Coordinates of C-alpha atoms and ligand atoms in Angstrom, one line a residue:
M910 CA 85.6 -94.7 32.5
R911 CA 82.6 -95.3 34.6
F912 CA 81.4 -97.9 32.2
R913 CA 84.7 -99.7 32.5
R914 CA 84.5 -99.6 36.2
A915 CA 81.1 -101.1 36.2
I916 CA 82.3 -103.9 34.0
F917 CA 85.2 -104.5 36.4
I918 CA 82.9 -104.6 39.4
L919 CA 80.6 -107.0 37.5
A920 CA 83.6 -109.2 36.9
L921 CA 84.5 -109.2 40.6
V922 CA 80.9 -110.1 41.5
E923 CA 81.1 -112.9 39.0
L924 CA 84.2 -114.3 40.6
F925 CA 83.8 -113.7 44.2
G926 CA 80.0 -113.7 44.5
G927 CA 79.8 -117.3 43.5
G928 CA 79.1 -116.3 40.0
A929 CA 75.4 -116.4 40.5
V930 CA 74.7 -113.4 38.4
R931 CA 74.2 -115.1 35.0
S932 CA 70.6 -115.3 33.9
Q933 CA 69.6 -118.7 32.5
T934 CA 69.6 -118.8 28.7
A935 CA 70.7 -121.4 26.2
F936 CA 74.4 -122.3 26.7
R937 CA 76.4 -123.1 23.7
L938 CA 79.8 -124.9 23.6
G939 CA 81.2 -126.0 20.3
T940 CA 78.3 -127.6 18.4
A941 CA 76.4 -128.4 21.7
S942 CA 73.6 -126.0 22.8
A943 CA 71.5 -126.7 25.9
A944 CA 68.4 -124.7 26.9
P945 CA 67.8 -124.2 30.6
G946 CA 66.9 -127.7 32.1
E947 CA 68.5 -129.5 29.2
K948 CA 71.6 -131.7 28.6
A949 CA 73.2 -131.5 25.1
T950 CA 76.1 -133.2 23.4
G951 CA 78.4 -132.0 20.6
Y952 CA 82.0 -131.3 19.7
L953 CA 84.6 -128.7 20.0
E954 CA 85.9 -128.6 16.5
V955 CA 89.7 -128.2 16.3
P956 CA 90.3 -127.1 12.7
A957 CA 93.1 -128.7 10.5
G958 CA 96.3 -126.7 10.4
V959 CA 99.9 -127.8 10.1
D960 CA 98.5 -131.2 10.9
A961 CA 95.0 -132.9 11.0
G962 CA 92.1 -131.4 12.9
T963 CA 90.1 -133.3 15.6
N964 CA 86.8 -133.1 17.3
I965 CA 86.7 -133.1 21.1
P966 CA 83.4 -134.4 22.6
V967 CA 81.6 -131.9 24.9
V968 CA 78.5 -132.1 27.0
V969 CA 76.6 -129.1 28.3
V970 CA 74.3 -129.6 31.3
N971 CA 72.3 -126.4 31.8
G972 CA 70.3 -126.0 35.0
P973 CA 66.9 -124.2 35.1
R974 CA 68.2 -121.9 37.9
P975 CA 71.0 -119.4 37.7
G976 CA 74.4 -120.2 39.1
P977 CA 78.1 -120.5 38.2
V978 CA 79.6 -122.3 35.2
L979 CA 81.8 -125.3 36.2
A980 CA 84.1 -127.0 33.7
L981 CA 85.0 -130.7 34.2
V982 CA 87.8 -131.9 31.9
S983 CA 89.4 -135.4 31.6
G984 CA 91.3 -137.5 29.1
A985 CA 94.1 -135.0 28.3
H986 CA 96.0 -138.2 28.8
G987 CA 93.7 -140.6 26.9
T988 CA 94.8 -143.8 28.7
E989 CA 94.1 -142.5 32.2
Y990 CA 90.9 -144.5 32.0
A991 CA 89.4 -144.2 35.5
S992 CA 89.1 -140.4 35.1
I993 CA 87.5 -140.7 31.7
L994 CA 85.0 -143.2 32.9
A995 CA 84.2 -141.1 36.0
L996 CA 83.2 -138.2 33.8
E997 CA 81.1 -140.6 31.6
R998 CA 79.2 -141.5 34.8
V999 CA 78.8 -137.8 35.7
I1000 CA 77.4 -137.2 32.2
A1001 CA 74.9 -140.0 32.6
E1002 CA 73.9 -139.2 36.2
L1003 CA 73.8 -135.4 36.3
D1004 CA 70.2 -134.4 36.3
P1005 CA 69.7 -130.9 34.8
A1006 CA 66.6 -130.4 36.9
Q1007 CA 68.7 -130.5 40.1
L1008 CA 71.3 -128.1 38.8
S1009 CA 71.8 -124.4 39.5
G1010 CA 74.1 -123.0 36.9
T1011 CA 75.8 -124.8 34.0
V1012 CA 78.3 -127.6 33.7
M1013 CA 80.6 -128.1 30.7
V1014 CA 82.0 -131.6 30.6
L1015 CA 84.9 -132.6 28.3
P1016 CA 85.3 -136.3 29.1
L1017 CA 88.0 -137.2 26.6
V1018 CA 90.3 -134.4 25.3
N1019 CA 92.9 -136.7 23.7
I1020 CA 91.0 -139.2 21.5
A1021 CA 94.0 -140.3 19.5
S1022 CA 95.8 -141.3 22.7
F1023 CA 92.7 -143.2 23.8
L1024 CA 92.1 -145.1 20.5
Q1025 CA 95.8 -145.9 19.8
K1026 CA 96.5 -146.7 23.5
V1027 CA 99.4 -144.2 23.6
P1028 CA 100.2 -142.9 27.1
H1029 CA 101.3 -139.4 28.1
V1030 CA 101.1 -137.7 24.7
N1031 CA 98.9 -136.9 21.7
P1032 CA 100.3 -139.3 19.1
V1033 CA 99.5 -136.8 16.3
D1034 CA 102.2 -134.4 17.4
A1035 CA 103.9 -136.3 20.3
K1036 CA 103.0 -133.5 22.8
S1037 CA 101.4 -133.8 26.2
M1038 CA 97.9 -132.3 26.1
N1039 CA 98.5 -130.8 29.6
R1040 CA 101.7 -128.9 29.0
F1041 CA 100.9 -126.5 26.1
F1042 CA 98.3 -124.1 27.6
P1043 CA 97.1 -121.5 26.8
G1044 CA 97.8 -123.0 23.3
K1045 CA 98.4 -121.4 19.9
A1046 CA 95.8 -120.9 17.1
D1047 CA 98.5 -121.8 14.5
G1048 CA 100.4 -124.5 16.3
T1049 CA 100.2 -128.3 16.1
Q1050 CA 97.1 -130.2 17.0
T1051 CA 97.8 -130.2 20.8
E1052 CA 98.4 -126.4 20.7
R1053 CA 95.3 -125.7 18.6
A1054 CA 93.2 -127.9 20.9
S1055 CA 94.6 -126.1 24.0
Y1056 CA 93.9 -122.7 22.4
L1057 CA 90.3 -123.6 21.8
I1058 CA 89.9 -125.1 25.3
T1059 CA 91.3 -121.9 26.8
K1060 CA 89.0 -119.7 24.7
E1061 CA 85.8 -121.7 24.9
V1062 CA 86.1 -123.5 28.3
V1063 CA 88.6 -121.7 30.6
D1064 CA 87.6 -118.2 29.6
R1065 CA 83.8 -119.0 30.1
C1066 CA 83.9 -121.0 33.3
N1067 CA 83.9 -119.7 36.9
Y1068 CA 85.5 -122.9 38.3
L1069 CA 87.4 -125.8 36.8
I1070 CA 88.3 -129.4 37.8
D1071 CA 90.9 -131.3 35.8
Y1072 CA 90.8 -135.1 36.1
H1073 CA 93.9 -137.3 35.8
G1074 CA 95.2 -140.6 37.2
G1075 CA 98.0 -143.1 36.8
D1076 CA 98.8 -143.6 33.1
L1077 CA 99.4 -147.1 31.5
D1078 CA 102.8 -147.3 33.2
E1079 CA 102.0 -145.6 36.5
S1080 CA 100.8 -147.4 39.7
L1081 CA 99.2 -144.4 41.4
R1082 CA 97.4 -143.7 44.7
P1083 CA 94.6 -141.1 44.6
Y1084 CA 95.5 -137.5 45.4
A1085 CA 94.6 -134.0 44.5
Y1086 CA 96.6 -130.8 43.7
W1087 CA 95.8 -127.4 45.2
G1088 CA 97.7 -124.5 43.6
P1089 CA 97.5 -121.4 45.8
T1090 CA 97.9 -118.1 43.8
G1091 CA 98.4 -115.6 46.6
R1092 CA 95.0 -114.1 45.9
A1093 CA 93.3 -114.8 49.2
E1094 CA 89.7 -115.1 48.2
Q1095 CA 90.4 -117.3 45.1
D1096 CA 92.7 -119.5 47.2
R1097 CA 90.0 -119.8 49.9
I1098 CA 87.5 -121.1 47.4
S1099 CA 89.9 -123.5 45.6
R1100 CA 90.9 -124.8 49.1
E1101 CA 87.2 -125.4 49.9
M1102 CA 86.8 -127.2 46.6
V1103 CA 89.7 -129.5 47.2
L1104 CA 88.6 -130.3 50.7
A1105 CA 85.0 -130.9 49.5
F1106 CA 86.3 -133.2 46.7
G1107 CA 87.5 -135.5 49.5
L1108 CA 90.7 -137.1 48.2
N1109 CA 92.7 -137.5 51.4
H1110 CA 96.2 -136.7 50.0
I1111 CA 96.6 -133.1 48.8
I1112 CA 99.7 -131.7 47.1
I1113 CA 100.3 -128.0 47.7
W1114 CA 101.5 -126.9 44.2
R1115 CA 103.2 -123.6 44.8
E1116 CA 105.8 -123.2 42.0
R1117 CA 103.9 -122.8 38.8
P1118 CA 104.1 -120.4 35.9
T1119 CA 102.3 -117.1 36.5
D1120 CA 102.6 -115.7 33.0
P1121 CA 99.1 -116.0 31.4
A1122 CA 100.8 -116.6 28.0
A1123 CA 102.8 -119.6 29.3
T1124 CA 100.6 -121.3 31.9
R1125 CA 101.4 -124.9 30.7
Y1126 CA 98.8 -126.8 32.7
L1127 CA 95.0 -126.5 32.2
D1128 CA 94.2 -125.9 35.9
N1129 CA 96.9 -123.3 36.1
T1130 CA 95.5 -121.6 33.0
A1131 CA 92.2 -121.2 34.9
S1132 CA 93.9 -120.2 38.1
V1133 CA 96.1 -117.5 36.5
R1134 CA 92.9 -116.1 34.9
G1135 CA 91.2 -115.8 38.4
K1136 CA 89.1 -119.0 38.4
P1137 CA 89.4 -121.3 41.4
S1138 CA 90.5 -124.7 40.1
I1139 CA 91.9 -128.1 41.3
V1140 CA 93.4 -131.2 39.8
V1141 CA 92.2 -134.7 41.0
E1142 CA 93.9 -138.0 40.2
A1143 CA 92.7 -141.6 40.7
G1144 CA 93.2 -144.8 38.8
H1145 CA 96.3 -146.6 37.7
A1146 CA 98.1 -148.6 35.0
G1147 CA 95.3 -149.2 32.5
T1148 CA 92.7 -150.2 35.0
S1149 CA 89.2 -148.8 35.5
E1150 CA 88.4 -150.0 39.0
T1151 CA 85.1 -149.1 40.5
D1152 CA 86.7 -147.8 43.7
D1153 CA 88.8 -145.3 41.8
I1154 CA 85.9 -144.2 39.6
E1155 CA 83.7 -143.9 42.7
L1156 CA 86.2 -141.5 44.4
L1157 CA 86.1 -139.2 41.4
V1158 CA 82.3 -139.2 40.9
T1159 CA 81.6 -138.8 44.7
G1160 CA 84.1 -135.9 44.8
T1161 CA 82.5 -134.2 41.9
W1162 CA 79.0 -134.2 43.5
S1163 CA 80.4 -133.0 46.8
T1164 CA 82.3 -130.2 45.2
M1165 CA 79.2 -129.2 43.2
R1166 CA 77.3 -129.1 46.5
K1167 CA 80.0 -126.9 48.1
L1168 CA 79.6 -124.5 45.1
K1169 CA 75.8 -124.6 45.7
M1170 CA 75.2 -126.1 42.2
L1171 CA 73.5 -129.2 43.6
P1172 CA 71.3 -129.5 46.7
G1173 CA 72.6 -131.3 49.7
E1174 CA 75.6 -131.1 52.1
P1175 CA 79.1 -131.5 50.8
L1176 CA 81.6 -133.9 52.3
F1177 CA 84.3 -132.3 54.4
M1178 CA 87.8 -133.7 54.6
E1179 CA 88.8 -132.9 58.1
N1180 CA 92.4 -134.1 58.2
P1181 CA 93.9 -134.7 54.8
V1182 CA 97.6 -135.5 54.4
W1183 CA 99.0 -132.2 53.0
L1184 CA 102.1 -132.7 50.9
E1185 CA 104.4 -129.8 50.5
K1186 CA 106.1 -131.0 47.4
T1187 CA 106.7 -134.0 45.2
V1188 CA 110.1 -135.4 44.3
E1189 CA 110.6 -137.2 41.1
V1190 CA 113.0 -140.2 40.8
T1191 CA 114.1 -141.1 37.3
S1192 CA 116.2 -144.0 36.0
E1193 CA 119.9 -143.4 35.2
Q1194 CA 120.0 -146.6 33.1
T1195 CA 118.0 -148.3 30.3
G1196 CA 116.8 -151.9 30.9
I1197 CA 114.3 -154.0 32.9
F1198 CA 112.7 -152.4 36.0
Y1199 CA 111.8 -154.3 39.2
P1200 CA 109.9 -152.3 41.8
L1201 CA 110.5 -152.8 45.5
V1202 CA 107.7 -150.5 46.8
K1203 CA 104.0 -150.1 46.2
R1204 CA 101.9 -147.1 45.6
S1205 CA 100.8 -145.4 48.9
G1206 CA 103.7 -147.0 50.8
Y1207 CA 105.9 -144.8 53.1
V1208 CA 109.6 -144.6 52.5
E1209 CA 112.5 -143.2 54.5
A1210 CA 115.3 -141.3 52.7
G1211 CA 117.8 -143.9 51.3
M1212 CA 115.4 -146.8 51.0
K1213 CA 115.5 -148.8 47.8
L1214 CA 112.6 -148.0 45.4
G1215 CA 113.5 -150.6 42.8
Y1216 CA 116.3 -151.6 40.5
V1217 CA 117.1 -151.9 36.8
T1218 CA 118.9 -154.8 35.2
D1219 CA 120.4 -155.2 31.8
Y1220 CA 118.8 -157.8 29.4
F1221 CA 121.0 -160.5 30.9
G1222 CA 119.8 -160.0 34.5
K1223 CA 122.8 -158.0 35.9
T1224 CA 121.7 -155.1 38.2
I1225 CA 122.9 -151.9 36.6
Y1226 CA 121.0 -149.3 38.7
V1227 CA 119.4 -149.1 42.1
A1228 CA 117.0 -146.3 42.7
R1229 CA 116.8 -145.0 46.2
A1230 CA 114.4 -142.5 47.9
P1231 CA 116.1 -139.1 48.1
V1232 CA 113.6 -138.0 50.7
A1233 CA 111.2 -139.5 53.2
G1234 CA 107.6 -139.5 52.0
I1235 CA 104.6 -141.3 50.5
I1236 CA 104.9 -143.2 47.2
L1237 CA 102.4 -141.3 45.0
H1238 CA 103.1 -143.4 42.0
V1239 CA 105.7 -146.0 41.0
C1240 CA 106.5 -147.4 37.5
A1241 CA 104.0 -150.2 36.8
V1242 CA 105.9 -151.9 34.0
P1243 CA 109.3 -153.5 33.4
S1244 CA 110.1 -151.2 30.4
M1245 CA 112.6 -148.6 31.6
K1246 CA 114.5 -146.0 29.5
K1247 CA 117.2 -143.8 30.9
G1248 CA 115.5 -140.7 32.2
D1249 CA 112.0 -142.3 32.6
N1250 CA 110.1 -141.9 35.8
I1251 CA 110.6 -144.6 38.5
A1252 CA 108.5 -143.0 41.2
N1253 CA 107.1 -139.8 42.6
I1254 CA 107.4 -139.3 46.4
G1255 CA 105.1 -136.9 48.2
V1256 CA 106.8 -135.0 51.1
V1257 CA 104.4 -134.5 54.0
A1258 CA 104.0 -130.9 54.9
A1259 CA 104.9 -129.8 58.5
K1260 CA 101.5 -128.2 58.9
A1261 CA 98.3 -127.6 57.0
P1262 CA 98.3 -124.5 54.8
Ligands
ZN128 ZN1 97.2 -137.1 33.3

């Protein structure tokens, strides 16, 4: 009993004391093993099952001083290129000698999507690699990969950042998600992380699964397990612009400074635009899409967002904004199927949380 209580208190110290209780020894993730002061590469090996196996590249950067374990994950959607290239830069530029604690980097979770240029899903099983957490050991490839990431990355980190962006068909402005859990101390830390990251539009993501066995999203899987975590998005429509990559890299360094994993002062976003919800607008018709708004534009309720024609040029659907807000992303390509996303609108919160 007393032993159990000690373990419990240690777990609390690990979470709320900044996690700085771990002594520095070699840190192993998949086939990568980094001694203190080293950077190592390897793979998380997802075994074959009902379909093919895959190897997810991982990098461990292990600081010479004790500190928390931070997980950085991108490329669940393998054609959200800016987020993938941002973590490639983090891998190249993160100097282990400067680091307190350990960083696990997964720069490209969904290699099949990246190589085959397939947006949104893993082409091996047609599942989104950010919807099936905590995963299943005997499921399809996406579920087995999610299971391994939950066990090896989520369960072993203290903090997590999940990187996304506009996919091949999404013209997206940068923003972050902050998902409060109702646990005050955890929410205080994740709020500090998202403000330190510095993206100036932040979605307050309140309605999320709370069942640890059905968390769906990676960051939510970490949140539900008590680890402060955020989602960051930048980049759009197949591009890898330096401005977008820079936002994600700068935000990473700043958040690590906030967590006292790197020396120096973090940025502080004094007045972000807090968004209380997002409203998705989908197409009621199949045809050719013509946008009438741009990412980051402001729309009033009722304004036209774009229209869909048939293949002969006749307008068959006009999409209008159901609410006033900011265009977080708008469809970037003419291909439009009934039910596909036309735009996501962020509704500005009445006050900061
Ligand atoms: Zn994504």
